[in-house]
PDB file of C-alpha atoms and ligand atoms in Angstrom:
ATOM      1  CA  UNK A   1      33.218  26.705  43.958  1.00  0.00           C
ATOM      2  CA  UNK A   2      30.258  24.303  44.404  1.00  0.00           C
ATOM      3  CA  UNK A   3      27.055  23.623  42.879  1.00  0.00           C
ATOM      4  CA  UNK A   4      23.909  25.159  44.824  1.00  0.00           C
ATOM      5  CA  UNK A   5      21.877  22.058  44.063  1.00  0.00           C
ATOM      6  CA  UNK A   6      24.196  18.970  44.422  1.00  0.00           C
ATOM      7  CA  UNK A   7      27.485  20.511  46.003  1.00  0.00           C
ATOM      8  CA  UNK A   8      29.264  18.901  43.087  1.00  0.00           C
ATOM      9  CA  UNK A   9      31.894  20.971  41.331  1.00  0.00           C
ATOM     10  CA  UNK A  10      30.362  23.955  39.721  1.00  0.00           C
ATOM     11  CA  UNK A  11      31.204  25.200  36.020  1.00  0.00           C
ATOM     12  CA  UNK A  12      29.511  28.623  36.159  1.00  0.00           C
ATOM     13  CA  UNK A  13      28.420  31.245  38.613  1.00  0.00           C
ATOM     14  CA  UNK A  14      25.379  33.295  38.123  1.00  0.00           C
ATOM     15  CA  UNK A  15      25.958  36.314  40.062  1.00  0.00           C
ATOM     16  CA  UNK A  16      22.668  37.875  39.954  1.00  0.00           C
ATOM     17  CA  UNK A  17      20.920  34.705  41.563  1.00  0.00           C
ATOM     18  CA  UNK A  18      24.038  34.279  43.971  1.00  0.00           C
ATOM     19  CA  UNK A  19      24.353  30.921  42.898  1.00  0.00           C
ATOM     20  CA  UNK A  20      26.997  28.387  41.126  1.00  0.00           C
ATOM     21  CA  UNK A  21      26.096  25.322  39.179  1.00  0.00           C
ATOM     22  CA  UNK A  22      27.377  22.226  37.810  1.00  0.00           C
ATOM     23  CA  UNK A  23      26.914  21.528  34.166  1.00  0.00           C
ATOM     24  CA  UNK A  24      23.593  19.667  34.601  1.00  0.00           C
ATOM     25  CA  UNK A  25      21.962  21.830  37.188  1.00  0.00           C
ATOM     26  CA  UNK A  26      22.826  24.754  35.080  1.00  0.00           C
ATOM     27  CA  UNK A  27      21.094  23.663  32.014  1.00  0.00           C
ATOM     28  CA  UNK A  28      18.071  22.744  34.182  1.00  0.00           C
ATOM     29  CA  UNK A  29      18.150  26.170  35.984  1.00  0.00           C
ATOM     30  CA  UNK A  30      18.316  27.747  32.259  1.00  0.00           C
ATOM     31  CA  UNK A  31      15.325  25.401  31.114  1.00  0.00           C
ATOM     32  CA  UNK A  32      13.489  26.411  34.393  1.00  0.00           C
ATOM     33  CA  UNK A  33      13.832  30.173  33.780  1.00  0.00           C
ATOM     34  CA  UNK A  34      12.334  29.684  30.112  1.00  0.00           C
ATOM     35  CA  UNK A  35       9.615  27.465  31.380  1.00  0.00           C
ATOM     36  CA  UNK A  36       8.793  30.188  34.178  1.00  0.00           C
ATOM     37  CA  UNK A  37       8.791  32.955  31.445  1.00  0.00           C
ATOM     38  CA  UNK A  38       6.223  30.905  29.395  1.00  0.00           C
ATOM     39  CA  UNK A  39       3.948  30.513  32.233  1.00  0.00           C
ATOM     40  CA  UNK A  40       4.432  33.814  33.549  1.00  0.00           C
ATOM     41  CA  UNK A  41       3.234  35.560  30.162  1.00  0.00           C
ATOM     42  CA  UNK A  42       1.100  32.783  29.158  1.00  0.00           C
ATOM     43  CA  UNK A  43       3.010  32.449  26.022  1.00  0.00           C
ATOM     44  CA  UNK A  44       1.713  29.513  24.585  1.00  0.00           C
ATOM     45  CA  UNK A  45       0.481  25.948  25.441  1.00  0.00           C
ATOM     46  CA  UNK A  46       1.097  22.469  24.276  1.00  0.00           C
ATOM     47  CA  UNK A  47      -1.513  22.682  21.608  1.00  0.00           C
ATOM     48  CA  UNK A  48      -0.374  25.556  19.683  1.00  0.00           C
ATOM     49  CA  UNK A  49       1.831  25.272  16.550  1.00  0.00           C
ATOM     50  CA  UNK A  50       5.077  27.238  17.119  1.00  0.00           C
ATOM     51  CA  UNK A  51       7.585  28.720  14.748  1.00  0.00           C
ATOM     52  CA  UNK A  52      11.052  29.825  15.864  1.00  0.00           C
ATOM     53  CA  UNK A  53      13.020  32.559  14.263  1.00  0.00           C
ATOM     54  CA  UNK A  54      16.488  30.648  13.621  1.00  0.00           C
ATOM     55  CA  UNK A  55      19.540  32.513  13.022  1.00  0.00           C
ATOM     56  CA  UNK A  56      22.199  29.814  13.425  1.00  0.00           C
ATOM     57  CA  UNK A  57      23.460  31.698  16.670  1.00  0.00           C
ATOM     58  CA  UNK A  58      23.585  30.551  20.477  1.00  0.00           C
ATOM     59  CA  UNK A  59      20.179  32.043  21.232  1.00  0.00           C
ATOM     60  CA  UNK A  60      17.903  30.621  18.695  1.00  0.00           C
ATOM     61  CA  UNK A  61      19.748  26.998  18.710  1.00  0.00           C
ATOM     62  CA  UNK A  62      19.843  26.938  22.673  1.00  0.00           C
ATOM     63  CA  UNK A  63      15.967  28.094  22.501  1.00  0.00           C
ATOM     64  CA  UNK A  64      15.129  25.315  20.102  1.00  0.00           C
ATOM     65  CA  UNK A  65      16.955  22.570  22.085  1.00  0.00           C
ATOM     66  CA  UNK A  66      15.095  24.021  25.409  1.00  0.00           C
ATOM     67  CA  UNK A  67      11.612  24.270  23.819  1.00  0.00           C
ATOM     68  CA  UNK A  68      11.591  20.615  22.328  1.00  0.00           C
ATOM     69  CA  UNK A  69      13.344  19.470  25.742  1.00  0.00           C
ATOM     70  CA  UNK A  70      10.289  20.734  27.250  1.00  0.00           C
ATOM     71  CA  UNK A  71       8.020  19.040  25.004  1.00  0.00           C
ATOM     72  CA  UNK A  72       6.923  21.606  22.572  1.00  0.00           C
ATOM     73  CA  UNK A  73       6.515  20.974  18.649  1.00  0.00           C
ATOM     74  CA  UNK A  74       8.416  23.958  17.345  1.00  0.00           C
ATOM     75  CA  UNK A  75       9.306  24.305  13.510  1.00  0.00           C
ATOM     76  CA  UNK A  76      12.221  26.731  12.489  1.00  0.00           C
ATOM     77  CA  UNK A  77      12.512  29.357   9.713  1.00  0.00           C
ATOM     78  CA  UNK A  78      15.471  30.686   8.804  1.00  0.00           C
ATOM     79  CA  UNK A  79      16.094  34.002   6.764  1.00  0.00           C
ATOM     80  CA  UNK A  80      19.178  33.915   4.391  1.00  0.00           C
ATOM     81  CA  UNK A  81      20.228  37.675   4.505  1.00  0.00           C
ATOM     82  CA  UNK A  82      22.897  37.231   1.664  1.00  0.00           C
ATOM     83  CA  UNK A  83      25.819  38.505   4.209  1.00  0.00           C
ATOM     84  CA  UNK A  84      28.554  36.351   2.767  1.00  0.00           C
ATOM     85  CA  UNK A  85      30.202  33.554   4.427  1.00  0.00           C
ATOM     86  CA  UNK A  86      28.560  34.499   7.683  1.00  0.00           C
ATOM     87  CA  UNK A  87      25.285  33.671   6.259  1.00  0.00           C
ATOM     88  CA  UNK A  88      26.137  30.402   4.367  1.00  0.00           C
ATOM     89  CA  UNK A  89      27.937  29.136   7.529  1.00  0.00           C
ATOM     90  CA  UNK A  90      24.816  30.184   9.965  1.00  0.00           C
ATOM     91  CA  UNK A  91      22.365  28.393   7.303  1.00  0.00           C
ATOM     92  CA  UNK A  92      24.508  25.273   7.400  1.00  0.00           C
ATOM     93  CA  UNK A  93      24.880  25.229  11.151  1.00  0.00           C
ATOM     94  CA  UNK A  94      21.071  25.534  11.587  1.00  0.00           C
ATOM     95  CA  UNK A  95      20.288  22.915   9.034  1.00  0.00           C
ATOM     96  CA  UNK A  96      22.614  20.579  10.809  1.00  0.00           C
ATOM     97  CA  UNK A  97      20.886  21.123  13.915  1.00  0.00           C
ATOM     98  CA  UNK A  98      17.518  20.463  12.479  1.00  0.00           C
ATOM     99  CA  UNK A  99      18.794  17.299  10.615  1.00  0.00           C
ATOM    100  CA  UNK A 100      20.518  15.739  13.497  1.00  0.00           C
ATOM    101  CA  UNK A 101      17.230  16.308  15.816  1.00  0.00           C
ATOM    102  CA  UNK A 102      14.509  15.559  13.108  1.00  0.00           C
ATOM    103  CA  UNK A 103      13.115  19.154  13.197  1.00  0.00           C
ATOM    104  CA  UNK A 104      11.516  21.123  10.229  1.00  0.00           C
ATOM    105  CA  UNK A 105      13.243  24.250   9.196  1.00  0.00           C
ATOM    106  CA  UNK A 106      11.976  26.340   6.336  1.00  0.00           C
ATOM    107  CA  UNK A 107      14.610  28.593   4.501  1.00  0.00           C
ATOM    108  CA  UNK A 108      13.639  31.725   3.183  1.00  0.00           C
ATOM    109  CA  UNK A 109      16.284  33.570   0.820  1.00  0.00           C
ATOM    110  CA  UNK A 110      16.058  37.055   0.771  1.00  0.00           C
ATOM    111  CA  UNK A 111      17.659  37.825  -2.482  1.00  0.00           C
ATOM    112  CA  UNK A 112      15.609  34.933  -4.278  1.00  0.00           C
ATOM    113  CA  UNK A 113      12.374  35.981  -2.494  1.00  0.00           C
ATOM    114  CA  UNK A 114      12.595  39.593  -2.494  1.00  0.00           C
ATOM    115  CA  UNK A 115      15.368  40.416  -5.157  1.00  0.00           C
ATOM    116  CA  UNK A 116      17.854  42.044  -2.881  1.00  0.00           C
ATOM    117  CA  UNK A 117      20.358  41.193   0.231  1.00  0.00           C
ATOM    118  CA  UNK A 118      20.992  43.071   3.522  1.00  0.00           C
ATOM    119  CA  UNK A 119      24.123  45.018   2.665  1.00  0.00           C
ATOM    120  CA  UNK A 120      22.978  46.330  -0.494  1.00  0.00           C
ATOM    121  CA  UNK A 121      19.813  47.290   1.090  1.00  0.00           C
ATOM    122  CA  UNK A 122      21.505  49.235   3.882  1.00  0.00           C
ATOM    123  CA  UNK A 123      23.650  50.924   1.187  1.00  0.00           C
ATOM    124  CA  UNK A 124      20.587  52.232  -0.909  1.00  0.00           C
ATOM    125  CA  UNK A 125      18.354  53.047   1.854  1.00  0.00           C
ATOM    126  CA  UNK A 126      21.170  54.851   4.198  1.00  0.00           C
ATOM    127  CA  UNK A 127      19.719  52.669   6.897  1.00  0.00           C
ATOM    128  CA  UNK A 128      22.484  50.925   9.298  1.00  0.00           C
ATOM    129  CA  UNK A 129      22.899  47.114   8.221  1.00  0.00           C
ATOM    130  CA  UNK A 130      21.158  46.028  11.435  1.00  0.00           C
ATOM    131  CA  UNK A 131      18.196  48.316  10.818  1.00  0.00           C
ATOM    132  CA  UNK A 132      17.679  46.807   7.270  1.00  0.00           C
ATOM    133  CA  UNK A 133      18.153  43.473   8.623  1.00  0.00           C
ATOM    134  CA  UNK A 134      15.680  43.935  11.555  1.00  0.00           C
ATOM    135  CA  UNK A 135      13.231  45.128   9.262  1.00  0.00           C
ATOM    136  CA  UNK A 136      13.514  42.304   6.814  1.00  0.00           C
ATOM    137  CA  UNK A 137      13.646  39.828   9.706  1.00  0.00           C
ATOM    138  CA  UNK A 138      10.608  41.154  11.196  1.00  0.00           C
ATOM    139  CA  UNK A 139       8.786  41.110   7.616  1.00  0.00           C
ATOM    140  CA  UNK A 140       9.686  37.876   6.159  1.00  0.00           C
ATOM    141  CA  UNK A 141       9.338  35.657   9.647  1.00  0.00           C
ATOM    142  CA  UNK A 142       5.877  37.288  10.500  1.00  0.00           C
ATOM    143  CA  UNK A 143       4.738  36.518   6.933  1.00  0.00           C
ATOM    144  CA  UNK A 144       5.891  32.895   7.034  1.00  0.00           C
ATOM    145  CA  UNK A 145       4.159  32.389  10.308  1.00  0.00           C
ATOM    146  CA  UNK A 146       0.876  33.988   9.391  1.00  0.00           C
ATOM    147  CA  UNK A 147       0.667  32.307   5.732  1.00  0.00           C
ATOM    148  CA  UNK A 148       1.541  29.041   7.016  1.00  0.00           C
ATOM    149  CA  UNK A 149      -1.055  29.201   9.948  1.00  0.00           C
ATOM    150  CA  UNK A 150       1.264  29.076  12.802  1.00  0.00           C
ATOM    151  CA  UNK A 151      -0.363  30.233  16.273  1.00  0.00           C
ATOM    152  CA  UNK A 152       2.941  31.783  17.598  1.00  0.00           C
ATOM    153  CA  UNK A 153       6.281  33.116  16.228  1.00  0.00           C
ATOM    154  CA  UNK A 154       8.615  32.470  18.815  1.00  0.00           C
ATOM    155  CA  UNK A 155      12.092  34.776  18.708  1.00  0.00           C
ATOM    156  CA  UNK A 156      15.390  34.017  20.688  1.00  0.00           C
ATOM    157  CA  UNK A 157      15.911  37.464  22.070  1.00  0.00           C
ATOM    158  CA  UNK A 158      17.635  37.290  25.376  1.00  0.00           C
ATOM    159  CA  UNK A 159      18.077  39.623  28.437  1.00  0.00           C
ATOM    160  CA  UNK A 160      20.830  41.667  27.333  1.00  0.00           C
ATOM    161  CA  UNK A 161      19.148  42.267  23.834  1.00  0.00           C
ATOM    162  CA  UNK A 162      15.751  43.400  25.607  1.00  0.00           C
ATOM    163  CA  UNK A 163      17.843  45.336  28.084  1.00  0.00           C
ATOM    164  CA  UNK A 164      19.835  47.093  25.726  1.00  0.00           C
ATOM    165  CA  UNK A 165      16.894  47.704  23.356  1.00  0.00           C
ATOM    166  CA  UNK A 166      15.035  49.239  26.420  1.00  0.00           C
ATOM    167  CA  UNK A 167      17.878  51.430  27.451  1.00  0.00           C
ATOM    168  CA  UNK A 168      18.266  52.833  23.768  1.00  0.00           C
ATOM    169  CA  UNK A 169      14.559  53.476  23.613  1.00  0.00           C
ATOM    170  CA  UNK A 170      14.614  55.310  27.010  1.00  0.00           C
ATOM    171  CA  UNK A 171      17.592  57.457  25.807  1.00  0.00           C
ATOM    172  CA  UNK A 172      15.805  58.345  22.956  1.00  0.00           C
ATOM    173  CA  UNK A 173      12.057  58.461  24.558  1.00  0.00           C
ATOM    174  CA  UNK A 174      10.778  56.471  21.702  1.00  0.00           C
ATOM    175  CA  UNK A 175       7.584  56.270  23.603  1.00  0.00           C
ATOM    176  CA  UNK A 176       5.927  54.537  20.697  1.00  0.00           C
ATOM    177  CA  UNK A 177       8.552  51.696  20.733  1.00  0.00           C
ATOM    178  CA  UNK A 178       8.383  51.502  24.544  1.00  0.00           C
ATOM    179  CA  UNK A 179       4.681  50.641  24.179  1.00  0.00           C
ATOM    180  CA  UNK A 180       5.467  47.893  22.059  1.00  0.00           C
ATOM    181  CA  UNK A 181       8.430  46.590  24.107  1.00  0.00           C
ATOM    182  CA  UNK A 182       6.598  43.175  25.665  1.00  0.00           C
ATOM    183  CA  UNK A 183       7.668  39.659  25.933  1.00  0.00           C
ATOM    184  CA  UNK A 184       4.209  38.994  24.104  1.00  0.00           C
ATOM    185  CA  UNK A 185       2.693  40.877  21.251  1.00  0.00           C
ATOM    186  CA  UNK A 186      -0.798  39.547  20.445  1.00  0.00           C
ATOM    187  CA  UNK A 187      -1.934  38.622  17.109  1.00  0.00           C
ATOM    188  CA  UNK A 188      -3.979  41.066  15.017  1.00  0.00           C
ATOM    189  CA  UNK A 189      -6.654  40.407  12.433  1.00  0.00           C
ATOM    190  CA  UNK A 190      -4.889  42.144   9.703  1.00  0.00           C
ATOM    191  CA  UNK A 191      -1.886  39.606   9.632  1.00  0.00           C
ATOM    192  CA  UNK A 192       0.477  40.015  12.715  1.00  0.00           C
ATOM    193  CA  UNK A 193       1.315  36.654  14.272  1.00  0.00           C
ATOM    194  CA  UNK A 194       1.240  36.533  17.852  1.00  0.00           C
ATOM    195  CA  UNK A 195       5.187  36.803  18.807  1.00  0.00           C
ATOM    196  CA  UNK A 196       6.824  36.070  22.012  1.00  0.00           C
ATOM    197  CA  UNK A 197      10.312  36.077  23.657  1.00  0.00           C
ATOM    198  CA  UNK A 198      10.896  33.306  26.016  1.00  0.00           C
ATOM    199  CA  UNK A 199      14.687  33.925  26.501  1.00  0.00           C
ATOM    200  CA  UNK A 200      14.483  37.398  28.148  1.00  0.00           C
ATOM    201  CA  UNK A 201      15.121  35.836  31.734  1.00  0.00           C
ATOM    202  CA  UNK A 202      18.453  34.294  30.446  1.00  0.00           C
ATOM    203  CA  UNK A 203      21.158  36.636  29.870  1.00  0.00           C
ATOM    204  CA  UNK A 204      23.767  36.463  26.725  1.00  0.00           C
ATOM    205  CA  UNK A 205      26.758  34.747  28.608  1.00  0.00           C
ATOM    206  CA  UNK A 206      24.167  32.176  29.984  1.00  0.00           C
ATOM    207  CA  UNK A 207      22.859  31.386  26.681  1.00  0.00           C
ATOM    208  CA  UNK A 208      26.236  30.800  25.003  1.00  0.00           C
ATOM    209  CA  UNK A 209      27.173  28.711  28.337  1.00  0.00           C
ATOM    210  CA  UNK A 210      23.927  26.581  27.650  1.00  0.00           C
ATOM    211  CA  UNK A 211      24.831  26.053  24.024  1.00  0.00           C
ATOM    212  CA  UNK A 212      28.250  24.955  24.876  1.00  0.00           C
ATOM    213  CA  UNK A 213      27.545  22.788  27.839  1.00  0.00           C
ATOM    214  CA  UNK A 214      24.719  21.163  25.876  1.00  0.00           C
ATOM    215  CA  UNK A 215      26.973  20.231  22.914  1.00  0.00           C
ATOM    216  CA  UNK A 216      25.277  22.676  20.493  1.00  0.00           C
ATOM    217  CA  UNK A 217      27.240  23.479  17.219  1.00  0.00           C
ATOM    218  CA  UNK A 218      26.469  27.152  16.692  1.00  0.00           C
ATOM    219  CA  UNK A 219      27.799  30.092  14.883  1.00  0.00           C
ATOM    220  CA  UNK A 220      30.421  31.758  16.990  1.00  0.00           C
ATOM    221  CA  UNK A 221      31.218  34.630  14.520  1.00  0.00           C
ATOM    222  CA  UNK A 222      29.441  37.821  15.198  1.00  0.00           C
ATOM    223  CA  UNK A 223      27.777  39.254  12.166  1.00  0.00           C
ATOM    224  CA  UNK A 224      30.552  41.152  10.065  1.00  0.00           C
ATOM    225  CA  UNK A 225      27.829  43.982   9.525  1.00  0.00           C
ATOM    226  CA  UNK A 226      27.049  44.593  13.290  1.00  0.00           C
ATOM    227  CA  UNK A 227      30.536  46.151  14.029  1.00  0.00           C
ATOM    228  CA  UNK A 228      30.015  49.446  15.942  1.00  0.00           C
ATOM    229  CA  UNK A 229      26.279  48.975  16.235  1.00  0.00           C
ATOM    230  CA  UNK A 230      24.679  51.001  19.021  1.00  0.00           C
ATOM    231  CA  UNK A 231      22.898  48.033  20.709  1.00  0.00           C
ATOM    232  CA  UNK A 232      25.832  46.283  20.937  1.00  0.00           C
ATOM    233  CA  UNK A 233      27.724  49.434  22.619  1.00  0.00           C
ATOM    234  CA  UNK A 234      24.783  49.605  25.147  1.00  0.00           C
ATOM    235  CA  UNK A 235      25.125  45.926  26.096  1.00  0.00           C
ATOM    236  CA  UNK A 236      28.730  46.379  26.835  1.00  0.00           C
ATOM    237  CA  UNK A 237      27.607  49.417  29.053  1.00  0.00           C
ATOM    238  CA  UNK A 238      25.080  47.720  30.912  1.00  0.00           C
ATOM    239  CA  UNK A 239      27.528  44.575  31.613  1.00  0.00           C
ATOM    240  CA  UNK A 240      29.877  47.179  33.238  1.00  0.00           C
ATOM    241  CA  UNK A 241      27.067  48.258  35.435  1.00  0.00           C
ATOM    242  CA  UNK A 242      26.336  44.274  36.099  1.00  0.00           C
ATOM    243  CA  UNK A 243      29.716  43.650  37.221  1.00  0.00           C
ATOM    244  CA  UNK A 244      29.452  46.149  39.949  1.00  0.00           C
ATOM    245  CA  UNK A 245      25.881  45.537  40.748  1.00  0.00           C
ATOM    246  CA  UNK A 246      24.665  42.137  39.758  1.00  0.00           C
ATOM    247  CA  UNK A 247      20.918  41.836  38.794  1.00  0.00           C
ATOM    248  CA  UNK A 248      20.941  45.516  37.834  1.00  0.00           C
ATOM    249  CA  UNK A 249      20.068  44.324  34.223  1.00  0.00           C
ATOM    250  CA  UNK A 250      17.295  42.160  34.905  1.00  0.00           C
ATOM    251  CA  UNK A 251      15.912  44.707  37.499  1.00  0.00           C
ATOM    252  CA  UNK A 252      15.946  47.579  34.501  1.00  0.00           C
ATOM    253  CA  UNK A 253      14.133  45.194  32.582  1.00  0.00           C
ATOM    254  CA  UNK A 254      11.526  43.467  34.715  1.00  0.00           C
ATOM    255  CA  UNK A 255      11.007  46.667  36.358  1.00  0.00           C
ATOM    256  CA  UNK A 256      10.049  48.486  33.385  1.00  0.00           C
ATOM    257  CA  UNK A 257       7.790  45.418  32.287  1.00  0.00           C
ATOM    258  CA  UNK A 258       6.106  45.584  35.720  1.00  0.00           C
ATOM    259  CA  UNK A 259       5.839  49.192  36.471  1.00  0.00           C
ATOM    260  CA  UNK A 260       6.717  51.197  33.377  1.00  0.00           C
ATOM    261  CA  UNK A 261       5.359  49.514  30.477  1.00  0.00           C
ATOM    262  CA  UNK A 262       1.710  50.055  31.326  1.00  0.00           C
ATOM    263  CA  UNK A 263       2.430  53.698  31.190  1.00  0.00           C
ATOM    264  CA  UNK A 264       3.199  53.669  27.352  1.00  0.00           C
ATOM    265  CA  UNK A 265       0.486  51.022  26.293  1.00  0.00           C
ATOM    266  CA  UNK A 266      -0.367  51.942  22.474  1.00  0.00           C
ATOM    267  CA  UNK A 267      -3.767  52.345  22.040  1.00  0.00           C
ATOM    268  CA  UNK A 268      -5.982  50.184  19.775  1.00  0.00           C
ATOM    269  CA  UNK A 269      -6.973  53.339  17.776  1.00  0.00           C
ATOM    270  CA  UNK A 270      -4.028  53.164  15.679  1.00  0.00           C
ATOM    271  CA  UNK A 271      -5.453  51.323  12.740  1.00  0.00           C
ATOM    272  CA  UNK A 272      -3.447  49.067  10.910  1.00  0.00           C
ATOM    273  CA  UNK A 273      -3.841  48.988   7.095  1.00  0.00           C
ATOM    274  CA  UNK A 274      -2.977  46.735   4.177  1.00  0.00           C
ATOM    275  CA  UNK A 275      -0.004  47.463   2.367  1.00  0.00           C
ATOM    276  CA  UNK A 276      -0.952  48.256  -1.323  1.00  0.00           C
ATOM    277  CA  UNK A 277       1.820  46.506  -2.831  1.00  0.00           C
ATOM    278  CA  UNK A 278       2.351  43.156  -0.608  1.00  0.00           C
ATOM    279  CA  UNK A 279      -1.008  43.015   1.520  1.00  0.00           C
ATOM    280  CA  UNK A 280       1.010  42.880   5.030  1.00  0.00           C
ATOM    281  CA  UNK A 281      -0.031  45.023   7.629  1.00  0.00           C
ATOM    282  CA  UNK A 282       1.240  48.425   7.947  1.00  0.00           C
ATOM    283  CA  UNK A 283       0.190  51.972   9.373  1.00  0.00           C
ATOM    284  CA  UNK A 284       0.954  53.847   5.801  1.00  0.00           C
ATOM    285  CA  UNK A 285       0.007  53.034   2.390  1.00  0.00           C
ATOM    286  CA  UNK A 286       3.292  51.040   1.229  1.00  0.00           C
ATOM    287  CA  UNK A 287       5.198  48.961   4.094  1.00  0.00           C
ATOM    288  CA  UNK A 288       8.344  50.054   5.433  1.00  0.00           C
ATOM    289  CA  UNK A 289       9.744  46.520   3.837  1.00  0.00           C
ATOM    290  CA  UNK A 290       8.325  47.304   0.413  1.00  0.00           C
ATOM    291  CA  UNK A 291       9.629  50.846   0.635  1.00  0.00           C
ATOM    292  CA  UNK A 292      13.096  49.371   1.569  1.00  0.00           C
ATOM    293  CA  UNK A 293      12.857  46.825  -1.437  1.00  0.00           C
ATOM    294  CA  UNK A 294      11.905  49.544  -4.121  1.00  0.00           C
ATOM    295  CA  UNK A 295      14.489  51.943  -3.033  1.00  0.00           C
ATOM    296  CA  UNK A 296      17.344  48.931  -3.439  1.00  0.00           C
ATOM    297  CA  UNK A 297      16.066  48.037  -6.627  1.00  0.00           C
ATOM    298  CA  UNK A 298      15.789  51.200  -8.086  1.00  0.00           C
ATOM    299  CA  UNK A 299      19.173  52.458  -6.728  1.00  0.00           C
ATOM    300  CA  UNK A 300      20.579  49.464  -8.752  1.00  0.00           C
ATOM    301  CA  UNK A 301      18.720  50.268 -11.848  1.00  0.00           C
ATOM    302  CA  UNK A 302      20.030  53.702 -11.804  1.00  0.00           C
ATOM    303  CA  UNK A 303      23.395  52.843 -10.723  1.00  0.00           C
TER     304      UNK A 303
HETATM  305 FE1  FES B   1      21.500  41.524  10.937  1.00  0.00          FE
HETATM  306 FE2  FES B   1      23.812  41.192  10.694  1.00  0.00          FE
HETATM  307  S1  FES B   1      22.454  39.683  11.463  1.00  0.00           S
HETATM  308  S2  FES B   1      22.993  43.104  10.317  1.00  0.00           S
HETATM  309 ZN1   ZN B   2      24.832  20.159  40.770  1.00  0.00          ZN
HETATM  310 ZN1   ZN B   3       4.383  45.623   1.838  1.00  0.00          ZN
END
């Protein structure tokens, strides 16, 4: 197996690009994929102040490495979810990454800041852990980005994440979510920071390979609360299809973004209001995050 670029010994095959790469040309290939995504979707420019949602996993740390390598100035924000050893280890790895590269990482602790952790919130609200976790991440990362005056909130979702989410939204015909599934969500006057996903052209196994080949020490354990999670099951199914038809996952996602997504565009008429509890944007009176917080704390007091 020879590298497509230098004909040296290849270490990885990327079947959907019909190409094999040596270590350095694979790293280069992934960086180019990210660069192209940033340009194609006009995600940000070199003057923008960027903040990246950092989890300590392969995707966010690989993306941090790539963006700083491309010359962008990117701070990180880590949300401590209160999931036992998994959270403390991921935090240590994130801090070590930031420290050794002289990068700024802000840590938000859900328990300290909001008085609850993800496992308790999931049980109290009868949500799945991933749904309580996703809501908490969306809320608190946006809050940090908006309050600290960042121009763009950068997220490390990869091709597999986005294709599986799209698959899930199509199976359920969640048209509202389909309308919002885009690699760039613009900022709004009521407090939503611009949000972008520059890793969507890179598959999960490729971000893992990038992290390993670039010598990044990341949290290899899966989140213990994600076991049996539907999105993970869809990822497995899509990967089975991908094995038989390389490229099908990327075609599904990018075909949707190019040709399907305009059909689901959300109208600007959905006026966002201000949550009466926290002042963050919401469609109702109290935002979903504040409701999650209230139900968790009141269950604790009742129980
Ligand atoms: Fe969100 Fe595990 S990381 S539930
Ligand atoms: Zn090579
Ligand atoms: Zn609120």
